[in-house]
Amino acid sequence: MSKILVIAEHQCGQLNASTARTVSAARAVQPEAVEVLVLSDAPDAVAADAAKLEGVSRVLTVARAENAHPLAAILAPQIAKAAAGYSHVFLPSTTFGKDVAPRAAALLGVAQVSELMGVESAHTFTRPMYAGNAIVTVEADPAQTVVATVRTASWPAAGQAAGSAPVEALALEATLPTHTRFVELRQARSDRPDLQSARKVVSGGRGVGSKENFDIIYKLADKLGAAVGASRAAVDAGYCPNEMQVGQTGKIIAPELYMAIGISGAIQHLTGIKDAGTIVAINKDAEAPIFEVADLGLVGDLFKIIPELEQALG
Ligand SMILES: Cc1cc2nc3c(=O)[nH]c(=O)nc-3n(C[C@H](O)[C@H](O)[C@H](O)COP(=O)(O)OP(=O)(O)OC[C@H]3O[C@@H](n4cnc5c(N)ncnc54)[C@H](O)[C@@H]3O)c2cc1C
């Protein structure tokens, strides 16, 4: 029978929404237990939130000063030790999980399953390849621990449980390396919703034309309470910062509403919005490939359509 350890992603004492999605993927394996491991210098608040997730049977905490910042070199040896007794170790396929999971897998001597998007059985999973153009079924060796990253956009967040699972401190004898140390965190600050977890996203592409013109995208997003994204062409042209890029080499997102404005719909962009709910496209080219995936399409000049939309929104 399977027993799954989910590694909590958290920042500034707050559980990241990716953890609840990873718990959903773990539950799909129908294991005997889903437990969450919180590695932190002060894990209590994060552990309390994790304990409220539906389907979590226990939360384990490791409080060490070295865990103040999520350094893969520091966390991986602890995860590898904590993995004893578990059939699976799941992490979200976010920057955090993609950084930590391969090290943990290497320490356990197993090959990692990446971007898990479906569960067929305890050791058979589906995952995307070729920028999401193909879905491959992979089988992990049942004799080994499965270390997997979970494509969070493919899973709903686990709900809130009626009660709270027990939280226990875990004593781990793990030797931590000293060759990697935290220096500084540089982070973009924004009052807008976080692109990766927002329910609504408005994205602009090369069609927006300039950094100054991008204000029209920000204004519409603010009116809708949406996060702002961009195509790679818009980022490469310097219209907006890199962390706003959506797509294969940017963020993979699953908002309820996605508005693609002045974006042609290249496959590498569409990979990032495969799991979006309603897709709205505004493009002056009626033949643009974005209209093949859009639920609602407006053909015309974005500089005419957006003000009209804003007026209609009141
Ligand atoms: C390995 C690799 C990885 C990549 N990863 C990504 C990725 O992660 N994300 C990503 O987005 N791309 C990625 N790309 C790039 C991708 O192939 C496209 O080049 C890019 O998505 C195009 O961006 P765009 O749609 O903004 O620009 P274009 O393709 O130039 O499209 C601009 C669109 O704007 C429309 N337009 C112009 N003016 C107006 C107007 N006034 N009103 C309305 N519409 C207008 C045009 O009709 C056109 O359809 C990647 C490419 C490679 C090779």
Coordinates of C-alpha atoms and ligand atoms in Angstrom, one line a residue:
M1 CA 0.0 0.0 0.0
S2 CA 1.3 3.5 -0.8
K3 CA 2.2 6.2 1.7
I4 CA 2.9 9.6 0.3
L5 CA 5.1 12.4 1.7
V6 CA 4.3 15.8 0.3
I7 CA 7.0 18.4 0.7
A8 CA 5.4 21.8 1.7
E9 CA 6.3 24.8 -0.3
H10 CA 6.1 28.0 1.8
Q11 CA 7.4 31.5 2.0
C12 CA 7.4 34.1 4.8
G13 CA 5.5 31.8 7.1
Q14 CA 2.7 31.1 4.6
L15 CA 1.9 27.9 2.9
N16 CA 2.0 28.2 -0.9
A17 CA -1.2 27.2 -2.8
S18 CA 1.0 24.7 -4.8
T19 CA 1.1 22.4 -1.8
A20 CA -2.8 22.0 -1.7
R21 CA -2.6 21.1 -5.4
T22 CA 0.2 18.6 -4.8
V23 CA -1.9 17.0 -2.0
S24 CA -4.7 16.5 -4.6
A25 CA -2.4 14.6 -6.9
A26 CA -1.2 12.5 -3.9
R27 CA -4.8 11.6 -3.0
A28 CA -5.4 10.5 -6.6
V29 CA -2.9 7.6 -5.9
Q30 CA -5.4 6.5 -3.3
P31 CA -2.7 5.9 -0.7
E32 CA -3.1 4.6 2.8
A33 CA -1.9 8.1 4.0
V34 CA -0.8 11.5 2.7
E35 CA 1.5 13.3 5.1
V36 CA 3.1 16.7 4.7
L37 CA 6.7 17.6 5.6
V38 CA 7.4 21.2 6.6
L39 CA 11.1 22.1 6.6
S40 CA 11.6 25.6 8.1
D41 CA 13.3 27.5 10.9
A42 CA 9.8 28.2 12.3
P43 CA 7.4 25.7 10.9
D44 CA 4.3 26.1 13.2
A45 CA 2.1 28.5 11.2
V46 CA 2.8 26.6 7.9
A47 CA 2.2 23.3 9.6
A48 CA -1.1 24.5 11.0
D49 CA -2.3 25.5 7.6
A50 CA -1.1 22.2 6.0
A51 CA -2.9 20.2 8.8
K52 CA -6.2 21.8 7.6
L53 CA -5.9 20.4 4.1
E54 CA -8.5 17.8 3.2
G55 CA -6.9 14.3 2.9
V56 CA -3.8 15.1 5.0
S57 CA -3.4 12.6 7.8
R58 CA -0.3 14.0 9.6
V59 CA 2.0 16.9 9.3
L60 CA 5.7 16.5 10.2
T61 CA 7.9 19.4 11.0
V62 CA 11.7 19.9 11.1
A63 CA 12.7 23.1 12.7
R64 CA 16.3 24.0 11.9
A65 CA 17.9 27.4 11.5
E66 CA 19.4 26.2 8.2
N67 CA 15.9 25.8 6.8
A68 CA 15.2 29.5 7.0
H69 CA 15.5 29.7 3.2
P70 CA 14.6 27.1 0.7
L71 CA 18.0 26.0 -0.5
A72 CA 17.9 22.8 -2.4
A73 CA 21.3 21.6 -1.2
I74 CA 20.1 21.9 2.4
L75 CA 16.6 20.6 2.0
A76 CA 17.3 17.6 -0.2
P77 CA 19.4 15.5 2.4
Q78 CA 16.6 16.0 4.9
I79 CA 13.9 14.9 2.4
A80 CA 16.0 11.9 1.5
K81 CA 16.2 10.9 5.2
A82 CA 12.5 11.6 5.8
A83 CA 11.5 9.5 2.8
A84 CA 12.2 6.3 4.6
G85 CA 8.9 4.4 5.1
Y86 CA 7.2 6.3 2.3
S87 CA 6.4 4.8 -1.2
H88 CA 6.2 8.3 -2.8
V89 CA 7.6 11.8 -2.3
F90 CA 5.7 14.5 -4.1
L91 CA 6.7 18.1 -4.6
P92 CA 5.0 20.8 -6.7
S93 CA 6.5 21.4 -10.1
T94 CA 7.2 25.1 -9.3
T95 CA 10.6 26.8 -9.1
F96 CA 10.9 25.4 -5.6
G97 CA 10.0 21.8 -6.5
K98 CA 12.0 21.7 -9.7
D99 CA 15.0 22.9 -7.7
V100 CA 14.7 20.5 -4.8
A101 CA 13.2 17.3 -6.2
P102 CA 16.1 16.2 -8.5
R103 CA 18.6 16.5 -5.6
A104 CA 16.3 14.4 -3.4
A105 CA 15.8 11.8 -6.1
A106 CA 19.6 11.6 -6.7
L107 CA 20.2 11.1 -3.0
L108 CA 17.7 8.3 -3.0
G109 CA 19.2 6.8 -6.2
V110 CA 16.0 7.0 -8.2
A111 CA 14.9 8.7 -11.4
Q112 CA 12.4 11.5 -10.9
V113 CA 9.0 11.6 -12.5
S114 CA 8.4 15.2 -13.7
E115 CA 5.3 17.2 -14.2
L116 CA 2.9 14.5 -13.1
M117 CA -0.5 15.5 -14.6
G118 CA -2.5 12.3 -14.2
V119 CA -2.5 9.2 -12.1
E120 CA -3.4 5.8 -13.7
S121 CA -2.1 3.7 -10.8
A122 CA 0.3 4.0 -7.9
H123 CA 3.3 3.7 -10.3
T124 CA 1.8 4.7 -13.6
F125 CA 1.4 8.4 -14.4
T126 CA 0.8 10.7 -17.3
R127 CA 3.0 13.8 -18.0
P128 CA 3.3 16.2 -20.9
M129 CA 6.2 16.3 -23.4
Y130 CA 7.1 18.2 -26.6
A131 CA 5.7 21.5 -25.0
G132 CA 2.5 19.8 -24.1
N133 CA 1.8 18.5 -27.6
A134 CA 2.0 14.9 -26.5
I135 CA 1.0 13.2 -23.2
V136 CA 3.2 10.3 -22.3
T137 CA 2.4 7.5 -19.8
V138 CA 5.3 6.6 -17.6
E139 CA 5.8 3.7 -15.3
A140 CA 8.0 4.0 -12.2
D141 CA 9.8 1.0 -10.7
P142 CA 7.5 -0.3 -7.9
A143 CA 10.6 -1.5 -6.0
Q144 CA 11.8 2.1 -5.6
T145 CA 10.6 5.3 -3.9
V146 CA 8.7 7.4 -6.5
V147 CA 10.0 11.0 -6.4
A148 CA 7.7 13.2 -8.5
T149 CA 7.0 16.8 -9.2
V150 CA 3.3 17.6 -9.7
R151 CA 2.1 19.9 -12.5
T152 CA 0.1 22.1 -10.3
A153 CA -2.0 23.6 -13.1
S154 CA -3.5 20.1 -13.7
W155 CA -4.8 19.6 -10.2
P156 CA -7.4 21.4 -8.1
A157 CA -6.3 22.6 -4.7
A158 CA -7.3 20.2 -1.9
G159 CA -10.2 21.7 0.1
Q160 CA -10.3 22.5 3.8
A161 CA -10.9 19.6 6.2
A162 CA -13.5 19.8 8.9
G163 CA -10.7 19.3 11.6
S164 CA -7.0 19.4 11.7
A165 CA -4.5 16.6 11.2
P166 CA -1.9 16.0 14.0
V167 CA 1.3 18.0 13.8
E168 CA 4.5 16.2 15.0
A169 CA 8.1 17.3 15.2
L170 CA 10.4 14.9 13.3
A171 CA 13.9 14.2 14.6
L172 CA 16.1 13.8 11.6
E173 CA 19.8 12.8 11.7
A174 CA 20.8 14.5 8.4
T175 CA 24.3 15.9 7.8
L176 CA 23.8 19.2 5.9
P177 CA 26.4 20.6 3.5
T178 CA 28.1 23.9 4.2
H179 CA 29.1 24.7 0.6
T180 CA 25.9 26.4 -0.2
R181 CA 24.6 29.4 1.8
F182 CA 21.9 31.9 1.4
V183 CA 23.0 35.4 0.4
E184 CA 20.0 37.4 -0.7
L185 CA 16.5 37.2 -2.1
R186 CA 15.6 39.6 -4.8
Q187 CA 11.9 39.6 -5.5
A188 CA 9.6 41.6 -7.8
R189 CA 7.0 43.3 -5.7
S190 CA 3.5 43.9 -7.0
D191 CA 0.1 44.8 -5.6
R192 CA -1.6 42.8 -8.3
P193 CA -2.5 39.2 -7.8
D194 CA 0.2 36.6 -8.2
L195 CA 0.4 35.4 -11.8
Q196 CA 0.8 31.7 -10.9
S197 CA -2.2 31.5 -8.6
A198 CA -4.5 34.3 -9.9
R199 CA -8.1 33.4 -11.0
K200 CA -8.0 36.0 -13.8
V201 CA -5.0 36.8 -16.0
V202 CA -4.7 39.5 -18.7
S203 CA -1.7 39.0 -20.9
G204 CA -0.2 41.2 -23.6
G205 CA 2.0 40.2 -26.6
R206 CA 4.1 41.8 -29.2
G207 CA 1.0 43.4 -30.7
V208 CA 0.9 45.8 -27.7
G209 CA 3.8 47.5 -29.4
S210 CA 5.8 49.1 -26.5
K211 CA 6.5 49.3 -22.8
E212 CA 4.5 52.5 -22.6
N213 CA 1.5 50.9 -24.5
F214 CA 1.6 48.0 -21.9
D215 CA -0.2 50.4 -19.5
I216 CA -3.4 49.6 -21.4
I217 CA -3.0 45.9 -20.3
Y218 CA -2.2 46.9 -16.7
K219 CA -5.3 49.2 -16.6
L220 CA -7.6 46.5 -17.9
A221 CA -6.1 43.9 -15.5
D222 CA -6.7 46.3 -12.5
K223 CA -10.3 46.8 -13.6
L224 CA -10.8 43.1 -13.6
G225 CA -8.7 42.4 -10.4
A226 CA -6.5 40.2 -12.6
A227 CA -2.8 39.4 -12.7
V228 CA -0.8 40.5 -15.7
G229 CA 1.1 38.1 -18.0
A230 CA 3.0 38.4 -21.3
S231 CA 4.2 36.5 -24.2
R232 CA 7.9 35.8 -24.6
A233 CA 8.1 38.2 -27.6
A234 CA 6.7 41.0 -25.3
V235 CA 9.3 40.1 -22.6
D236 CA 12.2 39.9 -25.1
A237 CA 11.2 43.3 -26.6
G238 CA 11.5 44.8 -23.1
Y239 CA 7.8 45.7 -22.7
C240 CA 7.6 44.0 -19.4
P241 CA 9.8 42.0 -16.9
N242 CA 10.8 38.4 -17.4
E243 CA 8.7 37.0 -14.4
M244 CA 5.5 37.9 -16.3
Q245 CA 6.3 35.4 -19.1
V246 CA 3.6 32.8 -19.7
G247 CA 4.4 29.6 -21.6
Q248 CA 6.8 26.7 -22.0
T249 CA 9.8 28.7 -20.7
G250 CA 7.7 30.9 -18.5
K251 CA 4.9 30.2 -16.1
I252 CA 2.4 27.4 -16.6
I253 CA -0.9 28.8 -15.3
A254 CA -4.5 27.6 -14.9
P255 CA -6.7 30.7 -14.3
E256 CA -10.5 30.6 -14.6
L257 CA -10.2 33.5 -17.2
Y258 CA -7.3 34.1 -19.5
M259 CA -7.2 37.1 -21.9
A260 CA -4.6 37.0 -24.6
I261 CA -4.2 40.4 -26.2
G262 CA -2.0 41.0 -29.2
I263 CA -0.7 37.4 -28.8
S264 CA -0.6 35.2 -31.9
G265 CA -0.9 31.9 -30.0
A266 CA 2.4 30.1 -30.7
I267 CA 2.5 26.6 -29.3
Q268 CA 5.1 27.6 -26.7
H269 CA 2.7 30.2 -25.4
L270 CA -0.3 27.9 -25.5
T271 CA 1.6 25.3 -23.4
G272 CA 1.4 27.7 -20.5
I273 CA -2.4 28.1 -20.6
K274 CA -3.5 24.6 -21.5
D275 CA -5.5 24.2 -18.3
A276 CA -7.0 27.7 -18.3
G277 CA -10.8 27.9 -18.0
T278 CA -12.2 30.5 -20.4
I279 CA -9.8 31.9 -23.0
V280 CA -10.5 35.3 -24.5
A281 CA -8.4 36.5 -27.5
I282 CA -8.1 40.0 -29.0
N283 CA -6.2 40.1 -32.2
K284 CA -6.4 42.0 -35.4
D285 CA -5.5 39.0 -37.5
A286 CA -8.6 36.7 -37.8
E287 CA -6.3 33.9 -38.9
A288 CA -4.1 34.0 -35.7
P289 CA -3.8 30.5 -34.1
I290 CA -4.9 31.9 -30.7
F291 CA -8.5 31.8 -32.1
E292 CA -8.2 28.0 -32.4
V293 CA -8.1 27.7 -28.7
A294 CA -10.1 30.8 -27.6
D295 CA -13.6 30.4 -26.2
L296 CA -14.3 34.0 -27.1
G297 CA -12.5 35.8 -29.9
L298 CA -12.6 39.5 -30.8
V299 CA -11.0 40.4 -34.1
G300 CA -9.8 44.0 -34.2
D301 CA -7.4 46.6 -33.0
L302 CA -6.7 46.1 -29.3
F303 CA -6.3 49.9 -28.9
K304 CA -10.0 50.3 -30.0
I305 CA -11.4 47.2 -28.3
I306 CA -9.9 47.5 -24.8
P307 CA -11.3 51.0 -24.2
E308 CA -14.7 49.8 -25.3
L309 CA -14.4 46.8 -23.0
E310 CA -13.4 49.0 -20.1
Q311 CA -16.4 51.2 -20.8
A312 CA -18.7 48.2 -20.8
L313 CA -17.2 47.0 -17.5
G314 CA -18.2 50.4 -16.0
Ligands
LIG1 C1 12.3 27.0 -27.1 C2 11.2 28.1 -27.2 C3 10.5 28.5 -26.0 C4 9.6 29.5 -26.1 N1 8.9 29.8 -24.9 C5 7.9 30.7 -25.0 C6 7.1 31.0 -23.8 O1 7.3 30.4 -22.7 N2 6.1 31.9 -23.9 C7 5.8 32.5 -25.1 O2 4.9 33.3 -25.1 N3 6.6 32.3 -26.2 C8 7.6 31.4 -26.2 N4 8.4 31.2 -27.3 C9 8.2 32.1 -28.4 C10 7.0 31.8 -29.3 O3 7.4 30.8 -30.3 C11 6.5 33.0 -30.0 O4 7.6 33.6 -30.7 C12 5.9 34.1 -29.1 O5 5.0 33.5 -28.2 C13 5.2 35.1 -29.9 O6 4.8 36.1 -29.1 P1 3.6 37.1 -29.5 O7 2.4 36.2 -29.8 O8 3.4 38.2 -28.5 O9 4.1 37.8 -30.8 P2 3.7 37.6 -32.4 O10 3.8 36.2 -32.8 O11 4.6 38.6 -33.1 O12 2.2 38.0 -32.4 C14 1.8 39.3 -32.2 C15 0.3 39.3 -32.5 O13 -0.3 40.6 -32.2 C16 -1.3 40.8 -33.1 N5 -1.4 42.3 -33.2 C17 -0.5 43.2 -33.6 N6 -1.0 44.5 -33.5 C18 -2.2 44.3 -32.9 C19 -3.2 45.3 -32.6 N7 -3.0 46.6 -32.7 N8 -4.4 44.8 -32.1 C20 -4.6 43.5 -32.0 N9 -3.7 42.5 -32.3 C21 -2.5 43.0 -32.8 C22 -0.7 40.2 -34.4 O14 -1.8 40.0 -35.3 C23 -0.1 39.0 -33.9 O15 -1.0 37.9 -34.0 C24 9.3 30.2 -27.3 C25 10.0 29.8 -28.4 C26 11.0 28.8 -28.4 C27 11.7 28.5 -29.6

